[in-house]
Amino acid sequence: MTVMSPRELPTEAKVVVVGGGIVGASVAYHLANKGMTDVVLLERNTMTSGTTWHAAGLVGQLRATQNMTRLASYGAELYEQLELDGFPTGFKRTGSIAVANNEERLEELVRGADMASCFDIDIQQVDVEALANHWPMMYTDDLIGGVWVPRDGQTSPVDTTMALTNAAKQMGAQVFENTGVAEIITADGKATGVRTTEGHEIAAEAVVTCAGLWSRHLGAKAGVSIPL
């Protein structure tokens, strides 16, 4: 990826995204995909250099709520589609299992499976023998059952971030590495842009903080409490 100097930064944008991890890349991608191409993403170091690069990359679809389940299912489909579109993510459909060693845990899993099935997620309640077949190295003497999700998978956090980034750039978004944000500029209680560590200002209609644990510090300087 080409690293641009502060002199080449724009002076304004519809949206400035702060942070070049998986969240920032995803925001830039989805905004551009919805037709908002005047998006600028700023990363203080290199893409994925924060907490993204050492994530496990597990992509499970079953979650505790309906909305989270739908979102997780969408993520799996997105990573697979990006791969097909020529943006390598490293995503693989390996399947996953969740196990229970007591009736309460099994009931929780079955309830979650029932909810997930409402969204056409292939999820199956299985006995201990089936669990052992899926993962032969697992100790099963204390288990009573579990669930099997054939289309869960694993992705490469770095590759997936770069896939989202490159797809966003192809749709018109601009990405600048080695460009730190010193502060969010505000007026009348509203974000109006950002100032980089080099002193360059970019006016914006909206600023999205995707800086992970650094978001709290950045928000505090703008008078906003971000509980991280």
Coordinates of C-alpha atoms in Angstrom, one line a residue:
M1 CA 0.0 0.0 0.0
T2 CA 1.3 3.4 -0.9
V3 CA 2.1 5.7 2.1
M4 CA 1.1 9.3 1.4
S5 CA 2.7 12.3 3.1
P6 CA 0.7 14.9 5.0
R7 CA 1.0 17.3 2.1
E8 CA -1.2 15.0 0.0
L9 CA -3.9 14.7 2.6
P10 CA -7.2 16.3 1.6
T11 CA -8.6 19.3 3.4
E12 CA -12.1 18.0 3.7
A13 CA -14.1 14.8 3.5
K14 CA -17.7 13.6 4.2
V15 CA -16.4 11.1 6.8
V16 CA -13.0 10.7 8.5
V17 CA -12.4 7.3 10.0
V18 CA -9.7 7.1 12.7
G19 CA -8.0 3.8 13.0
G20 CA -6.8 1.2 10.5
G21 CA -7.8 -2.0 12.2
I22 CA -10.6 -4.4 11.2
V23 CA -13.3 -2.1 12.5
G24 CA -12.0 1.0 10.7
A25 CA -11.5 -0.9 7.5
S26 CA -15.0 -2.3 7.8
V27 CA -16.5 1.1 8.4
A28 CA -14.7 2.5 5.3
Y29 CA -15.8 -0.4 3.2
H30 CA -19.4 -0.3 4.2
L31 CA -19.7 3.5 3.7
A32 CA -18.1 3.2 0.3
N33 CA -20.3 0.2 -0.6
K34 CA -23.3 2.3 0.2
G35 CA -22.2 5.0 -2.2
M36 CA -20.4 7.4 0.2
T37 CA -17.1 7.4 -1.5
D38 CA -15.7 10.7 0.0
V39 CA -14.3 8.7 3.0
V40 CA -10.8 9.2 4.4
L41 CA -9.3 6.6 6.8
L42 CA -6.3 7.6 8.9
E43 CA -4.0 5.1 10.5
R44 CA -1.2 6.4 12.8
N45 CA 1.1 3.4 12.0
T46 CA 0.4 0.7 9.4
M47 CA -2.9 -1.1 8.8
T48 CA -3.7 -3.8 11.4
S49 CA -0.8 -2.7 13.6
G50 CA -2.9 -2.2 16.7
T51 CA -4.9 -5.1 18.3
T52 CA -6.2 -6.6 15.0
W53 CA -3.1 -8.4 13.9
H54 CA -3.0 -10.8 16.8
A55 CA -6.7 -11.7 16.9
A56 CA -7.7 -15.4 16.6
G57 CA -9.9 -14.7 13.6
L58 CA -12.6 -17.0 14.7
V59 CA -15.9 -16.5 12.8
G60 CA -18.8 -18.0 14.7
Q61 CA -22.4 -17.3 13.8
L62 CA -24.1 -18.3 17.0
R63 CA -24.5 -15.4 19.5
A64 CA -26.5 -14.5 22.5
T65 CA -29.0 -12.3 20.8
Q66 CA -30.8 -12.2 17.5
N67 CA -29.1 -9.1 16.2
M68 CA -25.7 -10.3 17.1
T69 CA -26.4 -13.7 15.4
R70 CA -27.5 -11.9 12.2
L71 CA -24.4 -9.7 12.3
A72 CA -22.1 -12.6 12.8
S73 CA -23.7 -14.6 10.0
Y74 CA -23.4 -11.6 7.7
G75 CA -19.7 -11.3 8.5
A76 CA -19.1 -14.9 7.5
E77 CA -20.9 -14.3 4.2
L78 CA -19.0 -11.1 3.6
Y79 CA -15.5 -12.6 4.1
E80 CA -16.4 -15.4 1.8
Q81 CA -17.7 -13.1 -0.9
L82 CA -14.6 -10.8 -0.7
E83 CA -12.5 -13.9 -1.3
L84 CA -14.6 -14.7 -4.4
D85 CA -14.4 -11.1 -5.6
G86 CA -10.6 -11.2 -5.6
F87 CA -9.8 -9.7 -2.2
P88 CA -8.1 -12.5 -0.3
T89 CA -9.3 -12.9 3.3
G90 CA -8.0 -16.3 4.2
F91 CA -11.5 -17.3 5.2
K92 CA -12.2 -21.0 5.5
R93 CA -15.4 -22.8 6.5
T94 CA -14.0 -25.2 9.1
G95 CA -17.2 -25.7 11.2
S96 CA -17.3 -25.3 14.9
I97 CA -18.6 -27.1 18.0
A98 CA -19.8 -25.9 21.4
V99 CA -19.9 -28.4 24.2
A100 CA -21.9 -28.9 27.4
N101 CA -21.0 -30.8 30.6
N102 CA -24.3 -30.0 32.4
E103 CA -28.0 -29.7 31.6
E104 CA -28.1 -26.0 32.0
R105 CA -25.3 -25.4 29.5
L106 CA -26.9 -27.8 27.1
E107 CA -30.2 -26.0 27.4
E108 CA -28.5 -22.7 26.7
L109 CA -26.9 -24.1 23.6
V110 CA -30.1 -25.6 22.3
R111 CA -32.0 -22.4 22.8
G112 CA -29.4 -20.5 20.9
A113 CA -29.5 -23.1 18.1
D114 CA -33.3 -22.7 17.9
M115 CA -32.9 -18.9 17.6
A116 CA -30.1 -19.2 15.0
S117 CA -32.2 -21.6 12.9
C118 CA -34.7 -18.8 12.4
F119 CA -32.1 -17.0 10.3
D120 CA -31.3 -20.1 8.2
I121 CA -28.1 -20.8 10.0
D122 CA -27.2 -24.5 9.7
I123 CA -26.8 -25.6 13.4
Q124 CA -27.3 -29.1 14.8
Q125 CA -27.7 -30.5 18.3
V126 CA -25.4 -33.5 18.5
D127 CA -24.6 -36.2 21.0
V128 CA -21.2 -36.9 22.6
E129 CA -20.3 -39.5 19.9
A130 CA -20.8 -36.9 17.1
L131 CA -18.7 -34.4 19.1
A132 CA -15.9 -36.9 19.3
N133 CA -16.1 -37.6 15.6
H134 CA -15.7 -33.8 14.8
W135 CA -12.8 -33.5 17.2
P136 CA -11.2 -36.9 18.0
M137 CA -8.6 -35.4 20.3
M138 CA -11.2 -34.0 22.7
Y139 CA -11.8 -35.5 26.2
T140 CA -15.5 -36.3 26.3
D141 CA -16.0 -38.3 29.5
D142 CA -17.6 -35.4 31.3
L143 CA -19.7 -34.1 28.3
I144 CA -23.4 -34.7 27.7
G145 CA -23.8 -33.1 24.3
G146 CA -23.4 -30.0 22.2
V147 CA -24.0 -28.3 18.9
W148 CA -22.3 -28.4 15.6
V149 CA -22.2 -25.4 13.2
P150 CA -20.9 -26.6 9.8
R151 CA -20.5 -23.2 8.2
D152 CA -18.6 -21.4 11.0
G153 CA -15.0 -20.7 10.1
Q154 CA -11.8 -18.9 10.6
T155 CA -10.3 -15.9 8.8
S156 CA -6.9 -14.2 8.7
P157 CA -7.4 -10.9 10.6
V158 CA -4.6 -9.1 8.7
D159 CA -5.7 -10.4 5.3
T160 CA -9.4 -9.6 6.0
T161 CA -8.6 -6.1 7.0
M162 CA -6.5 -5.6 3.9
A163 CA -9.3 -7.1 1.8
L164 CA -11.8 -4.6 3.2
T165 CA -9.4 -1.8 2.8
N166 CA -8.5 -2.6 -0.8
A167 CA -12.2 -3.0 -1.7
A168 CA -13.0 0.3 -0.1
K169 CA -10.2 2.0 -2.0
Q170 CA -11.4 0.5 -5.2
M171 CA -14.8 2.2 -4.6
G172 CA -13.2 5.6 -3.9
A173 CA -12.2 5.7 -0.3
Q174 CA -8.8 7.1 0.6
V175 CA -6.5 5.4 3.1
F176 CA -3.5 7.1 4.7
E177 CA -1.0 5.2 6.8
N178 CA 1.6 6.7 9.2
T179 CA -0.8 9.6 9.8
G180 CA -1.8 10.0 13.4
V181 CA -4.8 12.0 14.7
A182 CA -3.9 14.4 17.5
E183 CA -7.4 15.5 18.2
I184 CA -11.0 15.7 16.9
I185 CA -12.0 19.2 16.1
T186 CA -15.3 20.3 17.5
A187 CA -17.7 23.2 17.3
D188 CA -20.9 23.7 19.3
G189 CA -20.6 20.2 20.6
K190 CA -20.3 18.6 17.1
A191 CA -17.3 16.9 15.5
T192 CA -16.3 19.0 12.5
G193 CA -13.0 17.3 11.5
V194 CA -9.6 16.2 12.8
R195 CA -6.1 17.5 13.3
T196 CA -3.3 15.2 12.5
T197 CA -0.1 14.9 14.6
E198 CA 1.6 16.9 11.8
G199 CA -0.9 19.7 12.2
H200 CA -2.9 19.1 9.0
E201 CA -6.6 19.7 9.4
I202 CA -9.4 17.8 7.6
A203 CA -12.9 19.2 7.8
A204 CA -15.6 16.5 7.9
E205 CA -19.3 16.1 8.4
A206 CA -18.7 13.1 10.6
V207 CA -15.7 11.5 12.5
V208 CA -15.8 7.9 13.3
T209 CA -13.4 6.7 16.0
C210 CA -12.2 3.1 15.4
A211 CA -8.9 3.4 17.3
G212 CA -9.6 0.6 19.8
L213 CA -8.2 1.3 23.2
W214 CA -6.9 4.6 22.0
S215 CA -10.4 5.8 21.3
R216 CA -10.9 6.7 24.9
H217 CA -8.0 9.1 25.0
L218 CA -9.0 10.7 21.7
G219 CA -12.7 11.0 22.8
A220 CA -11.6 12.6 26.1
K221 CA -9.7 15.3 24.4
A222 CA -13.0 16.2 22.6
G223 CA -15.0 16.1 25.8
V224 CA -16.6 12.7 25.1
S225 CA -16.5 9.7 27.4
I226 CA -15.8 6.4 25.6
P227 CA -16.0 3.5 28.1
L228 CA -12.9 1.5 27.0

